[in-house]
């Protein structure tokens, strides 16, 4: 299949079954919310000495689509700031849009838990 241009820097996926048929080789993570992702940037030293591992992070999106808060879910943090901080910094640059955000009243947030995986 031909590639499709995207503004996302990393692929999204869901651990829940998706019943919507996939089209154009795109990934659909669920209805009502679209997340534009950004990749975490690690130093070469960090990548050589301690590779990042998969983690869970809770993200609270504001109605304008920006991240208000991002926290590692219990046990999700590596405990190493050279790995955790680039992940958290990337997540704070994520943006969301969709009808779920449009339903929020000012000051409310939409909370999602995302598994970030590394190959």
Short mmCIF file of N, CA, C and O in Angstrom, two decimals:
data_model
loop_
_atom_site.label_atom_id
_atom_site.label_comp_id
_atom_site.label_asym_id
_atom_site.label_seq_id
_atom_site.Cartn_x
_atom_site.Cartn_y
_atom_site.Cartn_z
N UNK A 1 0.83 -1.18 0.00
CA UNK A 1 0.00 0.00 0.00
C UNK A 1 0.88 1.25 0.00
O UNK A 1 1.90 1.29 0.67
N UNK A 2 0.46 2.29 -0.69
CA UNK A 2 1.23 3.52 -0.68
C UNK A 2 1.20 4.17 0.70
O UNK A 2 0.22 4.03 1.44
N UNK A 3 2.28 4.85 1.05
CA UNK A 3 2.34 5.54 2.33
C UNK A 3 1.38 6.71 2.36
O UNK A 3 0.94 7.23 1.34
N UNK A 4 1.05 7.12 3.57
CA UNK A 4 0.14 8.25 3.75
C UNK A 4 0.81 9.26 4.66
O UNK A 4 1.28 8.90 5.74
N UNK A 5 0.87 10.52 4.25
CA UNK A 5 1.52 11.56 5.04
C UNK A 5 0.78 11.74 6.36
O UNK A 5 -0.44 11.67 6.43
N UNK A 6 1.54 11.95 7.44
CA UNK A 6 0.95 12.10 8.75
C UNK A 6 1.70 13.17 9.54
O UNK A 6 2.89 13.37 9.34
N UNK A 7 0.99 13.84 10.45
CA UNK A 7 1.64 14.81 11.34
C UNK A 7 2.06 14.17 12.65
O UNK A 7 2.56 14.83 13.54
N UNK A 8 1.89 12.86 12.77
CA UNK A 8 2.29 12.16 13.97
C UNK A 8 3.72 11.68 13.84
O UNK A 8 4.15 11.28 12.77
N UNK A 9 4.46 11.70 14.95
CA UNK A 9 5.84 11.24 14.94
C UNK A 9 5.98 9.81 15.43
O UNK A 9 6.99 9.19 15.25
N UNK A 10 4.99 9.29 16.10
CA UNK A 10 5.04 7.91 16.55
C UNK A 10 3.67 7.28 16.35
O UNK A 10 2.66 7.97 16.32
N UNK A 11 3.65 5.98 16.23
CA UNK A 11 2.43 5.28 15.93
C UNK A 11 1.59 5.10 17.18
O UNK A 11 2.11 4.87 18.26
N UNK A 12 0.29 5.20 17.03
CA UNK A 12 -0.63 4.97 18.14
C UNK A 12 -1.28 3.61 17.94
O UNK A 12 -1.41 3.13 16.83
N UNK A 13 -1.64 2.98 19.04
CA UNK A 13 -2.37 1.73 18.95
C UNK A 13 -3.22 1.58 20.18
O UNK A 13 -3.09 2.33 21.14
N UNK A 14 -4.10 0.60 20.19
CA UNK A 14 -4.96 0.36 21.33
C UNK A 14 -4.86 -1.08 21.77
O UNK A 14 -4.63 -1.96 20.95
N UNK A 15 -4.99 -1.31 23.06
CA UNK A 15 -4.99 -2.68 23.56
C UNK A 15 -6.40 -3.25 23.52
O UNK A 15 -6.60 -4.44 23.70
N UNK A 16 -7.40 -2.39 23.27
CA UNK A 16 -8.78 -2.84 23.16
C UNK A 16 -9.06 -3.18 21.70
O UNK A 16 -8.52 -2.55 20.80
N UNK A 17 -9.92 -4.16 21.45
CA UNK A 17 -10.25 -4.48 20.06
C UNK A 17 -10.91 -3.30 19.37
O UNK A 17 -11.72 -2.60 19.96
N UNK A 18 -10.53 -3.06 18.14
CA UNK A 18 -11.11 -1.99 17.34
C UNK A 18 -12.05 -2.63 16.34
O UNK A 18 -11.65 -3.49 15.56
N UNK A 19 -13.32 -2.22 16.38
CA UNK A 19 -14.30 -2.83 15.51
C UNK A 19 -14.46 -2.06 14.20
O UNK A 19 -15.09 -2.54 13.28
N UNK A 20 -13.88 -0.87 14.13
CA UNK A 20 -13.96 -0.07 12.91
C UNK A 20 -12.97 -0.64 11.91
O UNK A 20 -11.82 -0.87 12.24
N UNK A 21 -13.40 -0.89 10.66
CA UNK A 21 -12.45 -1.44 9.68
C UNK A 21 -11.30 -0.47 9.42
O UNK A 21 -11.49 0.74 9.38
N UNK A 22 -10.11 -0.99 9.26
CA UNK A 22 -8.93 -0.18 8.99
C UNK A 22 -8.94 0.20 7.51
O UNK A 22 -9.24 -0.61 6.66
N UNK A 23 -8.59 1.44 7.22
CA UNK A 23 -8.55 1.92 5.85
C UNK A 23 -7.21 2.60 5.60
O UNK A 23 -6.64 3.23 6.49
N UNK A 24 -6.72 2.49 4.38
CA UNK A 24 -5.50 3.19 3.96
C UNK A 24 -4.31 2.90 4.86
O UNK A 24 -3.46 3.75 5.05
N UNK A 25 -4.26 1.73 5.46
CA UNK A 25 -3.16 1.31 6.32
C UNK A 25 -2.92 2.28 7.49
O UNK A 25 -1.82 2.44 7.96
N UNK A 26 -3.98 2.94 7.96
CA UNK A 26 -3.84 3.84 9.10
C UNK A 26 -4.12 3.08 10.38
O UNK A 26 -4.70 2.01 10.37
N UNK A 27 -3.72 3.66 11.50
CA UNK A 27 -3.98 3.07 12.80
C UNK A 27 -5.09 3.87 13.46
O UNK A 27 -5.04 5.09 13.50
N UNK A 28 -6.08 3.20 13.98
CA UNK A 28 -7.17 3.87 14.66
C UNK A 28 -7.13 3.45 16.13
O UNK A 28 -7.23 2.28 16.44
N UNK A 29 -6.96 4.41 17.01
CA UNK A 29 -6.82 4.11 18.42
C UNK A 29 -8.13 4.22 19.18
O UNK A 29 -8.18 3.93 20.35
N UNK A 30 -9.18 4.60 18.54
CA UNK A 30 -10.48 4.69 19.20
C UNK A 30 -11.30 5.83 18.64
O UNK A 30 -10.79 6.66 17.90
N UNK A 31 -12.57 5.85 18.97
CA UNK A 31 -13.46 6.90 18.47
C UNK A 31 -13.43 8.11 19.40
O UNK A 31 -13.26 7.96 20.60
N UNK A 32 -13.62 9.28 18.84
CA UNK A 32 -13.82 10.47 19.65
C UNK A 32 -12.58 11.23 20.05
O UNK A 32 -12.68 12.31 20.62
N UNK A 33 -11.38 10.71 19.76
CA UNK A 33 -10.16 11.40 20.16
C UNK A 33 -9.05 11.08 19.17
O UNK A 33 -8.80 9.92 18.86
N UNK A 34 -8.39 12.12 18.69
CA UNK A 34 -7.23 11.96 17.81
C UNK A 34 -6.05 12.61 18.50
O UNK A 34 -6.15 13.76 18.92
N UNK A 35 -4.96 11.88 18.62
CA UNK A 35 -3.78 12.40 19.32
C UNK A 35 -2.64 12.54 18.33
O UNK A 35 -2.28 11.58 17.64
N UNK A 36 -2.08 13.74 18.26
CA UNK A 36 -0.88 13.99 17.46
C UNK A 36 0.30 13.80 18.40
O UNK A 36 0.44 14.52 19.39
N UNK A 37 1.14 12.82 18.11
CA UNK A 37 2.23 12.45 19.01
C UNK A 37 3.55 13.08 18.59
O UNK A 37 3.71 13.52 17.46
N UNK A 38 4.47 13.09 19.52
CA UNK A 38 5.85 13.51 19.29
C UNK A 38 6.76 12.47 19.91
O UNK A 38 6.46 11.93 20.98
N UNK A 39 7.90 12.21 19.27
CA UNK A 39 8.83 11.20 19.77
C UNK A 39 9.68 11.76 20.92
O UNK A 39 10.06 12.93 20.91
N UNK A 40 10.01 10.87 21.83
CA UNK A 40 10.96 11.22 22.89
C UNK A 40 12.36 11.20 22.29
O UNK A 40 12.68 10.35 21.46
N UNK A 41 13.19 12.15 22.69
CA UNK A 41 14.56 12.25 22.19
C UNK A 41 15.51 11.91 23.33
O UNK A 41 15.54 12.60 24.36
N UNK A 42 16.28 10.83 23.14
CA UNK A 42 17.23 10.38 24.15
C UNK A 42 18.64 10.66 23.67
O UNK A 42 18.91 10.65 22.47
N UNK A 43 19.55 10.90 24.62
CA UNK A 43 20.95 11.08 24.25
C UNK A 43 21.52 9.74 23.80
O UNK A 43 21.02 8.67 24.20
N UNK A 44 22.56 9.78 22.99
CA UNK A 44 23.21 8.53 22.56
C UNK A 44 23.74 7.76 23.75
O UNK A 44 23.67 6.53 23.78
N UNK A 45 24.28 8.46 24.74
CA UNK A 45 24.80 7.80 25.93
C UNK A 45 23.70 7.02 26.64
O UNK A 45 23.89 5.88 27.04
N UNK A 46 22.53 7.63 26.78
CA UNK A 46 21.41 6.95 27.44
C UNK A 46 21.00 5.72 26.64
O UNK A 46 20.78 4.65 27.21
N UNK A 47 20.92 5.83 25.33
CA UNK A 47 20.51 4.70 24.50
C UNK A 47 21.51 3.55 24.56
O UNK A 47 21.12 2.38 24.51
N UNK A 48 22.80 3.86 24.71
CA UNK A 48 23.83 2.82 24.76
C UNK A 48 23.87 2.18 26.14
O UNK A 48 24.03 0.97 26.27
N UNK A 49 23.72 2.99 27.18
CA UNK A 49 23.90 2.46 28.54
C UNK A 49 22.62 1.94 29.17
O UNK A 49 22.67 1.07 30.03
N UNK A 50 21.47 2.49 28.78
CA UNK A 50 20.22 2.05 29.40
C UNK A 50 19.07 2.33 28.46
O UNK A 50 18.53 3.44 28.42
N UNK A 51 18.68 1.34 27.70
CA UNK A 51 17.61 1.51 26.72
C UNK A 51 16.27 1.72 27.42
O UNK A 51 16.01 1.14 28.47
N UNK A 52 15.40 2.56 26.84
CA UNK A 52 14.07 2.77 27.41
C UNK A 52 13.25 1.49 27.34
O UNK A 52 13.46 0.63 26.50
N UNK A 53 12.33 1.36 28.28
CA UNK A 53 11.43 0.20 28.28
C UNK A 53 10.00 0.69 28.17
O UNK A 53 9.71 1.85 28.43
N UNK A 54 9.10 -0.21 27.77
CA UNK A 54 7.69 0.14 27.64
C UNK A 54 7.17 0.68 28.96
O UNK A 54 7.59 0.23 30.03
N UNK A 55 6.27 1.64 28.88
CA UNK A 55 5.75 2.27 30.08
C UNK A 55 4.30 2.72 29.88
O UNK A 55 3.84 2.86 28.75
N UNK A 56 3.61 2.92 30.98
CA UNK A 56 2.25 3.46 30.96
C UNK A 56 2.27 4.87 31.51
O UNK A 56 2.94 5.15 32.52
N UNK A 57 1.55 5.76 30.84
CA UNK A 57 1.50 7.15 31.30
C UNK A 57 0.05 7.65 31.20
O UNK A 57 -0.64 7.38 30.23
N UNK A 58 -0.40 8.33 32.26
CA UNK A 58 -1.74 8.92 32.26
C UNK A 58 -1.61 10.36 31.80
O UNK A 58 -0.82 11.14 32.33
N UNK A 59 -2.41 10.70 30.78
CA UNK A 59 -2.36 12.03 30.19
C UNK A 59 -3.71 12.70 30.39
O UNK A 59 -4.75 12.09 30.12
N UNK A 60 -3.69 13.94 30.87
CA UNK A 60 -4.92 14.71 31.05
C UNK A 60 -4.92 15.84 30.04
O UNK A 60 -4.12 16.77 30.14
N UNK A 61 -5.81 15.72 29.05
CA UNK A 61 -5.92 16.73 27.99
C UNK A 61 -6.95 17.78 28.38
O UNK A 61 -8.01 17.45 28.92
N UNK A 62 -6.64 19.05 28.09
CA UNK A 62 -7.57 20.14 28.28
C UNK A 62 -8.46 20.25 27.04
O UNK A 62 -8.18 19.66 26.01
N UNK A 63 -9.52 21.04 27.15
CA UNK A 63 -10.47 21.16 26.05
C UNK A 63 -9.83 21.72 24.78
O UNK A 63 -10.30 21.46 23.68
N UNK A 64 -8.74 22.48 24.91
CA UNK A 64 -8.05 23.01 23.72
C UNK A 64 -7.08 22.01 23.10
O UNK A 64 -6.38 22.32 22.15
N UNK A 65 -6.99 20.81 23.68
CA UNK A 65 -6.15 19.75 23.12
C UNK A 65 -4.75 19.68 23.67
O UNK A 65 -3.99 18.77 23.32
N UNK A 66 -4.37 20.62 24.53
CA UNK A 66 -3.03 20.57 25.12
C UNK A 66 -3.03 19.67 26.35
O UNK A 66 -4.06 19.41 26.96
N UNK A 67 -1.83 19.21 26.71
CA UNK A 67 -1.68 18.34 27.87
C UNK A 67 -1.56 19.21 29.12
O UNK A 67 -0.68 20.07 29.21
N UNK A 68 -2.45 19.00 30.07
CA UNK A 68 -2.39 19.72 31.34
C UNK A 68 -1.45 19.00 32.30
O UNK A 68 -0.71 19.62 33.05
N UNK A 69 -1.49 17.66 32.26
CA UNK A 69 -0.67 16.88 33.19
C UNK A 69 -0.37 15.52 32.58
O UNK A 69 -1.21 14.93 31.92
N UNK A 70 0.84 15.04 32.83
CA UNK A 70 1.25 13.71 32.39
C UNK A 70 2.02 13.04 33.52
O UNK A 70 3.00 13.61 34.00
N UNK A 71 1.54 11.90 33.95
CA UNK A 71 2.16 11.18 35.06
C UNK A 71 2.32 9.70 34.70
O UNK A 71 1.42 9.11 34.09
N UNK A 72 3.43 9.14 35.12
CA UNK A 72 3.61 7.70 34.93
C UNK A 72 2.63 6.97 35.84
O UNK A 72 2.46 7.34 37.00
N UNK A 73 1.99 5.95 35.29
CA UNK A 73 1.11 5.11 36.09
C UNK A 73 1.99 4.31 37.03
O UNK A 73 3.13 3.98 36.70
N UNK A 74 1.48 4.00 38.21
CA UNK A 74 2.26 3.28 39.23
C UNK A 74 3.05 2.13 38.61
O UNK A 74 2.50 1.30 37.90
N UNK A 75 4.36 2.15 38.85
CA UNK A 75 5.24 1.12 38.31
C UNK A 75 5.69 1.41 36.89
O UNK A 75 6.49 0.68 36.33
N UNK A 76 5.19 2.51 36.28
CA UNK A 76 5.52 2.82 34.90
C UNK A 76 6.84 3.55 34.74
O UNK A 76 7.49 3.43 33.72
N UNK A 77 7.22 4.32 35.75
CA UNK A 77 8.47 5.07 35.67
C UNK A 77 9.66 4.12 35.75
O UNK A 77 9.64 3.12 36.45
N UNK A 78 10.71 4.46 35.02
CA UNK A 78 11.93 3.65 35.08
C UNK A 78 12.77 4.01 36.30
O UNK A 78 13.67 3.28 36.67
N UNK A 79 12.48 5.18 36.88
CA UNK A 79 13.30 5.63 37.99
C UNK A 79 14.56 6.34 37.53
O UNK A 79 15.33 6.84 38.33
N UNK A 80 14.79 6.37 36.22
CA UNK A 80 15.97 7.02 35.66
C UNK A 80 15.53 8.30 34.97
O UNK A 80 14.85 8.26 33.95
N UNK A 81 15.93 9.47 35.48
CA UNK A 81 15.50 10.73 34.87
C UNK A 81 15.99 10.91 33.44
O UNK A 81 15.37 11.62 32.66
N UNK A 82 17.08 10.24 33.04
CA UNK A 82 17.57 10.33 31.66
C UNK A 82 16.64 9.65 30.68
O UNK A 82 16.72 9.89 29.48
N UNK A 83 15.77 8.79 31.18
CA UNK A 83 14.78 8.13 30.34
C UNK A 83 13.40 8.74 30.57
O UNK A 83 12.67 9.04 29.63
N UNK A 84 13.03 8.91 31.83
CA UNK A 84 11.68 9.40 32.15
C UNK A 84 11.43 10.81 31.64
O UNK A 84 10.35 11.09 31.10
N UNK A 85 12.38 11.71 31.79
CA UNK A 85 12.15 13.10 31.40
C UNK A 85 11.95 13.29 29.89
O UNK A 85 11.06 14.03 29.49
N UNK A 86 12.75 12.64 29.03
CA UNK A 86 12.47 12.78 27.59
C UNK A 86 11.09 12.25 27.21
O UNK A 86 10.42 12.82 26.35
N UNK A 87 10.64 11.17 27.88
CA UNK A 87 9.30 10.66 27.61
C UNK A 87 8.26 11.69 28.02
O UNK A 87 7.36 12.04 27.26
N UNK A 88 8.38 12.20 29.24
CA UNK A 88 7.43 13.19 29.74
C UNK A 88 7.45 14.47 28.88
O UNK A 88 6.42 15.02 28.53
N UNK A 89 8.64 14.94 28.49
CA UNK A 89 8.74 16.13 27.65
C UNK A 89 8.05 15.93 26.31
O UNK A 89 7.39 16.84 25.80
N UNK A 90 8.19 14.75 25.72
CA UNK A 90 7.53 14.47 24.44
C UNK A 90 6.02 14.47 24.61
O UNK A 90 5.30 15.05 23.80
N UNK A 91 5.55 13.85 25.68
CA UNK A 91 4.10 13.77 25.90
C UNK A 91 3.50 15.16 26.09
O UNK A 91 2.40 15.43 25.60
N UNK A 92 4.20 16.06 26.75
CA UNK A 92 3.68 17.42 26.92
C UNK A 92 3.58 18.18 25.59
O UNK A 92 2.91 19.19 25.50
N UNK A 93 4.22 17.67 24.53
CA UNK A 93 4.10 18.28 23.21
C UNK A 93 3.02 17.60 22.37
O UNK A 93 2.76 18.02 21.25
N UNK A 94 2.37 16.56 22.90
CA UNK A 94 1.27 15.92 22.18
C UNK A 94 0.08 16.87 22.14
O UNK A 94 -0.11 17.71 23.02
N UNK A 95 -0.74 16.71 21.13
CA UNK A 95 -1.96 17.49 20.99
C UNK A 95 -3.10 16.54 20.63
O UNK A 95 -2.90 15.57 19.91
N UNK A 96 -4.27 16.85 21.14
CA UNK A 96 -5.44 16.01 20.88
C UNK A 96 -6.55 16.86 20.29
O UNK A 96 -6.62 18.07 20.49
N UNK A 97 -7.42 16.19 19.58
CA UNK A 97 -8.61 16.84 19.05
C UNK A 97 -9.71 15.80 18.96
O UNK A 97 -9.45 14.60 19.04
N UNK A 98 -10.94 16.27 18.84
CA UNK A 98 -12.05 15.34 18.67
C UNK A 98 -13.25 15.71 19.50
O UNK A 98 -13.20 16.60 20.37
N UNK A 99 -14.33 14.99 19.24
CA UNK A 99 -15.60 15.32 19.88
C UNK A 99 -15.57 15.11 21.39
O UNK A 99 -16.28 15.79 22.11
N UNK A 100 -14.74 14.18 21.89
CA UNK A 100 -14.66 14.00 23.34
C UNK A 100 -14.13 15.24 24.04
O UNK A 100 -14.55 15.58 25.15
N UNK A 101 -13.20 15.94 23.41
CA UNK A 101 -12.66 17.18 24.00
C UNK A 101 -13.67 18.32 23.89
O UNK A 101 -13.74 19.17 24.78
N UNK A 102 -14.41 18.34 22.80
CA UNK A 102 -15.39 19.40 22.59
C UNK A 102 -16.50 19.38 23.65
O UNK A 102 -17.12 20.40 23.93
N UNK A 103 -16.72 18.23 24.27
CA UNK A 103 -17.75 18.09 25.29
C UNK A 103 -17.31 18.62 26.65
O UNK A 103 -18.13 18.80 27.54
N UNK A 104 -16.01 18.86 26.83
CA UNK A 104 -15.49 19.30 28.12
C UNK A 104 -15.91 20.73 28.42
O UNK A 104 -15.94 21.58 27.54
N UNK A 105 -16.18 20.98 29.69
CA UNK A 105 -16.42 22.35 30.13
C UNK A 105 -15.08 22.97 30.52
O UNK A 105 -14.13 22.25 30.82
N UNK A 106 -14.97 24.30 30.51
CA UNK A 106 -13.70 24.94 30.86
C UNK A 106 -13.19 24.46 32.23
O UNK A 106 -13.95 24.38 33.19
N UNK A 107 -11.92 24.12 32.26
CA UNK A 107 -11.30 23.65 33.50
C UNK A 107 -11.30 22.14 33.64
O UNK A 107 -10.54 21.59 34.43
N UNK A 108 -12.18 21.44 32.90
CA UNK A 108 -12.21 19.98 32.94
C UNK A 108 -11.10 19.40 32.07
O UNK A 108 -10.60 20.07 31.17
N UNK A 109 -10.75 18.16 32.34
CA UNK A 109 -9.77 17.46 31.52
C UNK A 109 -10.32 16.09 31.14
O UNK A 109 -11.20 15.55 31.80
N UNK A 110 -9.75 15.55 30.08
CA UNK A 110 -10.05 14.19 29.64
C UNK A 110 -8.82 13.35 29.93
O UNK A 110 -7.72 13.67 29.45
N UNK A 111 -8.98 12.31 30.72
CA UNK A 111 -7.86 11.48 31.14
C UNK A 111 -7.80 10.21 30.32
O UNK A 111 -8.81 9.51 30.16
N UNK A 112 -6.63 9.92 29.76
CA UNK A 112 -6.40 8.68 29.03
C UNK A 112 -5.09 8.06 29.52
O UNK A 112 -4.17 8.77 29.91
N UNK A 113 -5.05 6.74 29.54
CA UNK A 113 -3.81 6.03 29.87
C UNK A 113 -3.27 5.44 28.57
O UNK A 113 -3.99 4.76 27.84
N UNK A 114 -2.00 5.74 28.29
CA UNK A 114 -1.37 5.31 27.05
C UNK A 114 -0.18 4.44 27.38
O UNK A 114 0.61 4.77 28.27
N UNK A 115 -0.04 3.32 26.66
CA UNK A 115 1.17 2.50 26.76
C UNK A 115 2.13 2.98 25.68
O UNK A 115 1.78 3.00 24.50
N UNK A 116 3.31 3.38 26.08
CA UNK A 116 4.34 3.79 25.16
C UNK A 116 5.30 2.62 25.01
O UNK A 116 5.84 2.14 26.00
N UNK A 117 5.44 2.16 23.78
CA UNK A 117 6.29 1.00 23.53
C UNK A 117 7.51 1.40 22.72
O UNK A 117 7.46 2.32 21.91
N UNK A 118 8.59 0.69 22.95
CA UNK A 118 9.84 0.91 22.23
C UNK A 118 10.24 -0.38 21.57
O UNK A 118 10.06 -1.46 22.12
N UNK A 119 10.79 -0.27 20.38
CA UNK A 119 11.24 -1.46 19.66
C UNK A 119 12.68 -1.73 19.92
O UNK A 119 13.47 -0.91 20.18
#
